[in-house]
Amino acid sequence: MSGILLAIIAAIAWGSIVLVSNKLGGDANSQTIGTTFGALIFAAGVYIFTTPHMSALVWSVGIISGIFWTIGQKNQYGTVKFLGVAKTVPMSTGLQLIGTTIFGALLFHEWKTKTQVIVGILALACIIAGAALTSFGQKTEEKDGGKDLKKGLMILLVSTVGYVVYVVIVKWFNINGWSAILPQAIGMVLSGIVLTIRHHPFNKFAARNLLTGLIWATGNLTLLLSLPSIGVATSFSLSQTGIVISTLGGIFLLGEKTSKKQVISVIIGCLLIIAGGVMVGLTKK
């Protein structure tokens, strides 16, 4: 039960990131800087108290992983400007699940039986359908011929590449999660500075978004702690349910303009993405 509770905490933390950062204010650059420095503060504390095994490989892979995470997170923040929180997070989650699932099947050979292949394909179908439903009606709201939608989707694709590489590279080199936390955070901060420095991101909004980084790091740690007791399949699936928080929060807390039909479409899309995530988890058992 404690493992499930930890995974749910991870879902709440990650599902709240974009919502909280949007509420705290600032542009994608100051939000990125605040988040990465918050994560570094948290990672340094964890390192001091756990002193995990480190090596040159752990440091290099961890830093590279953190760089790609920053690419993913900065561009997710940037997508919100064009699509809003309620559409960005479900679509981002869906694309991440598709990317990691495909890599898992093709690169890590996680689908070894006919049942796994069937369930995996059905899962991808659910995720794709869910992501499509969350973007329902967006184009009809645009006054510029759908340019915001196109820009948002292009930025979201870059974000997805960053997130997927961030996960895959750690798994590819079989780096322990506890060991990766600090190098990842260092990579996040360094790349965050490089990507945002020309936009003068160090301001009051960056300071506010230290909280966002602490929330993200809390989710990362609780997910790691849940793995030994409930396994990767269950914990990974539960961590995806956080999209409900950001999606409904974007609609009802941030007051994003959405019609009743769109609300229904987004909620159904979220449920399909969650169902797909659970099915992906089942293929990994």
Short mmCIF file of N, CA and C in Angstrom, two decimals, residues 43-108:
data_model
loop_
_atom_site.label_atom_id
_atom_site.label_comp_id
_atom_site.label_asym_id
_atom_site.label_seq_id
_atom_site.Cartn_x
_atom_site.Cartn_y
_atom_site.Cartn_z
N ALA A 43 18.18 17.72 -5.29
CA ALA A 43 19.12 16.64 -5.61
C ALA A 43 20.35 16.70 -4.71
N ALA A 44 20.84 17.91 -4.43
CA ALA A 44 22.02 18.05 -3.56
C ALA A 44 21.71 17.53 -2.16
N GLY A 45 20.51 17.83 -1.67
CA GLY A 45 20.11 17.33 -0.35
C GLY A 45 20.03 15.82 -0.32
N VAL A 46 19.44 15.23 -1.37
CA VAL A 46 19.33 13.77 -1.45
C VAL A 46 20.72 13.14 -1.51
N TYR A 47 21.63 13.73 -2.29
CA TYR A 47 22.98 13.19 -2.44
C TYR A 47 23.72 13.18 -1.11
N ILE A 48 23.59 14.25 -0.36
CA ILE A 48 24.27 14.36 0.93
C ILE A 48 23.82 13.25 1.89
N PHE A 49 22.53 12.96 1.88
CA PHE A 49 21.99 12.00 2.84
C PHE A 49 22.07 10.54 2.36
N THR A 50 22.25 10.33 1.05
CA THR A 50 22.27 8.95 0.55
C THR A 50 23.64 8.51 0.05
N THR A 51 24.48 9.46 -0.37
CA THR A 51 25.82 9.19 -0.93
C THR A 51 25.84 7.94 -1.82
N PRO A 52 25.14 7.96 -2.96
CA PRO A 52 25.09 6.80 -3.86
C PRO A 52 26.41 6.59 -4.59
N HIS A 53 26.57 5.41 -5.16
CA HIS A 53 27.78 5.09 -5.93
C HIS A 53 27.81 5.94 -7.20
N MET A 54 28.95 6.58 -7.46
CA MET A 54 29.10 7.43 -8.64
C MET A 54 30.31 6.96 -9.45
N SER A 55 30.25 7.20 -10.74
CA SER A 55 31.36 6.87 -11.64
C SER A 55 31.34 7.87 -12.79
N ALA A 56 32.37 7.81 -13.63
CA ALA A 56 32.44 8.71 -14.77
C ALA A 56 31.25 8.50 -15.70
N LEU A 57 30.85 7.23 -15.85
CA LEU A 57 29.71 6.91 -16.72
C LEU A 57 28.42 7.50 -16.14
N VAL A 58 28.24 7.34 -14.84
CA VAL A 58 27.04 7.86 -14.19
C VAL A 58 26.96 9.38 -14.36
N TRP A 59 28.08 10.06 -14.13
CA TRP A 59 28.09 11.52 -14.25
C TRP A 59 27.80 11.97 -15.68
N SER A 60 28.44 11.35 -16.66
CA SER A 60 28.27 11.79 -18.05
C SER A 60 26.86 11.49 -18.57
N VAL A 61 26.37 10.28 -18.31
CA VAL A 61 25.03 9.91 -18.77
C VAL A 61 23.97 10.74 -18.03
N GLY A 62 24.17 10.92 -16.73
CA GLY A 62 23.23 11.71 -15.94
C GLY A 62 23.13 13.14 -16.43
N ILE A 63 24.27 13.76 -16.71
CA ILE A 63 24.28 15.14 -17.19
C ILE A 63 23.60 15.25 -18.55
N ILE A 64 23.92 14.32 -19.45
CA ILE A 64 23.27 14.33 -20.78
C ILE A 64 21.76 14.14 -20.64
N SER A 65 21.36 13.24 -19.75
CA SER A 65 19.94 13.01 -19.50
C SER A 65 19.27 14.30 -19.02
N GLY A 66 19.94 15.00 -18.10
CA GLY A 66 19.40 16.25 -17.59
C GLY A 66 19.28 17.32 -18.65
N ILE A 67 20.23 17.36 -19.57
CA ILE A 67 20.18 18.32 -20.68
C ILE A 67 18.93 18.10 -21.52
N PHE A 68 18.67 16.84 -21.84
CA PHE A 68 17.49 16.54 -22.66
C PHE A 68 16.20 16.77 -21.88
N TRP A 69 16.22 16.55 -20.56
CA TRP A 69 15.03 16.86 -19.76
C TRP A 69 14.70 18.35 -19.86
N THR A 70 15.74 19.20 -19.78
CA THR A 70 15.52 20.65 -19.86
C THR A 70 14.94 21.03 -21.21
N ILE A 71 15.43 20.40 -22.27
CA ILE A 71 14.87 20.65 -23.60
C ILE A 71 13.39 20.30 -23.61
N GLY A 72 13.07 19.15 -22.99
CA GLY A 72 11.67 18.72 -22.93
C GLY A 72 10.82 19.67 -22.11
N GLN A 73 11.30 20.06 -20.92
CA GLN A 73 10.50 20.89 -20.02
C GLN A 73 10.35 22.32 -20.54
N LYS A 74 11.43 22.91 -21.04
CA LYS A 74 11.36 24.29 -21.55
C LYS A 74 10.36 24.39 -22.69
N ASN A 75 10.39 23.41 -23.57
CA ASN A 75 9.48 23.45 -24.71
C ASN A 75 8.06 23.09 -24.32
N GLN A 76 7.89 22.32 -23.24
CA GLN A 76 6.53 22.08 -22.74
C GLN A 76 5.95 23.38 -22.18
N TYR A 77 6.77 24.11 -21.43
CA TYR A 77 6.33 25.42 -20.95
C TYR A 77 5.97 26.33 -22.13
N GLY A 78 6.81 26.27 -23.18
CA GLY A 78 6.57 27.10 -24.36
C GLY A 78 5.29 26.72 -25.08
N THR A 79 4.94 25.44 -25.07
CA THR A 79 3.72 24.98 -25.73
C THR A 79 2.47 25.55 -25.07
N VAL A 80 2.52 25.70 -23.75
CA VAL A 80 1.36 26.22 -23.00
C VAL A 80 0.91 27.57 -23.54
N LYS A 81 1.86 28.39 -23.98
CA LYS A 81 1.54 29.71 -24.52
C LYS A 81 0.59 29.61 -25.71
N PHE A 82 0.72 28.54 -26.51
CA PHE A 82 -0.09 28.40 -27.71
C PHE A 82 -1.31 27.50 -27.53
N LEU A 83 -1.20 26.47 -26.69
CA LEU A 83 -2.28 25.50 -26.57
C LEU A 83 -3.00 25.53 -25.23
N GLY A 84 -2.38 26.13 -24.21
CA GLY A 84 -2.98 26.12 -22.88
C GLY A 84 -2.61 24.85 -22.12
N VAL A 85 -2.74 24.90 -20.81
CA VAL A 85 -2.36 23.77 -19.96
C VAL A 85 -3.24 22.55 -20.23
N ALA A 86 -4.56 22.78 -20.36
CA ALA A 86 -5.51 21.67 -20.48
C ALA A 86 -5.26 20.80 -21.70
N LYS A 87 -4.68 21.37 -22.76
CA LYS A 87 -4.38 20.57 -23.95
C LYS A 87 -2.93 20.13 -23.99
N THR A 88 -2.03 20.99 -23.51
CA THR A 88 -0.60 20.68 -23.59
C THR A 88 -0.22 19.42 -22.83
N VAL A 89 -0.64 19.33 -21.56
CA VAL A 89 -0.17 18.22 -20.72
C VAL A 89 -0.69 16.86 -21.18
N PRO A 90 -1.99 16.70 -21.49
CA PRO A 90 -2.43 15.39 -21.99
C PRO A 90 -1.74 14.98 -23.28
N MET A 91 -1.58 15.94 -24.21
CA MET A 91 -0.93 15.62 -25.47
C MET A 91 0.54 15.29 -25.23
N SER A 92 1.20 16.03 -24.35
CA SER A 92 2.60 15.77 -24.04
C SER A 92 2.76 14.39 -23.41
N THR A 93 1.88 14.08 -22.45
CA THR A 93 1.92 12.76 -21.80
C THR A 93 1.71 11.64 -22.82
N GLY A 94 0.73 11.84 -23.69
CA GLY A 94 0.45 10.83 -24.71
C GLY A 94 1.63 10.59 -25.63
N LEU A 95 2.26 11.67 -26.10
CA LEU A 95 3.40 11.54 -27.00
C LEU A 95 4.60 10.90 -26.30
N GLN A 96 4.78 11.25 -25.02
CA GLN A 96 5.87 10.62 -24.26
C GLN A 96 5.65 9.12 -24.10
N LEU A 97 4.41 8.74 -23.81
CA LEU A 97 4.09 7.32 -23.68
C LEU A 97 4.32 6.58 -24.99
N ILE A 98 3.91 7.20 -26.09
CA ILE A 98 4.12 6.59 -27.41
C ILE A 98 5.62 6.40 -27.66
N GLY A 99 6.40 7.48 -27.42
CA GLY A 99 7.83 7.42 -27.67
C GLY A 99 8.54 6.38 -26.82
N THR A 100 8.29 6.39 -25.51
CA THR A 100 8.97 5.44 -24.62
C THR A 100 8.52 4.01 -24.88
N THR A 101 7.25 3.85 -25.25
CA THR A 101 6.74 2.50 -25.54
C THR A 101 7.38 1.92 -26.79
N ILE A 102 7.49 2.74 -27.83
CA ILE A 102 8.12 2.28 -29.08
C ILE A 102 9.58 1.92 -28.84
N PHE A 103 10.29 2.78 -28.11
CA PHE A 103 11.69 2.48 -27.80
C PHE A 103 11.80 1.21 -26.96
N GLY A 104 10.87 1.06 -26.00
CA GLY A 104 10.89 -0.13 -25.16
C GLY A 104 10.70 -1.40 -25.97
N ALA A 105 9.81 -1.33 -26.96
CA ALA A 105 9.52 -2.50 -27.77
C ALA A 105 10.63 -2.81 -28.76
N LEU A 106 11.14 -1.77 -29.43
CA LEU A 106 12.11 -1.98 -30.49
C LEU A 106 13.56 -2.04 -30.00
N LEU A 107 13.89 -1.16 -29.05
CA LEU A 107 15.29 -1.08 -28.59
C LEU A 107 15.58 -2.02 -27.44
N PHE A 108 14.63 -2.13 -26.50
CA PHE A 108 14.86 -2.95 -25.30
C PHE A 108 14.11 -4.29 -25.35
#
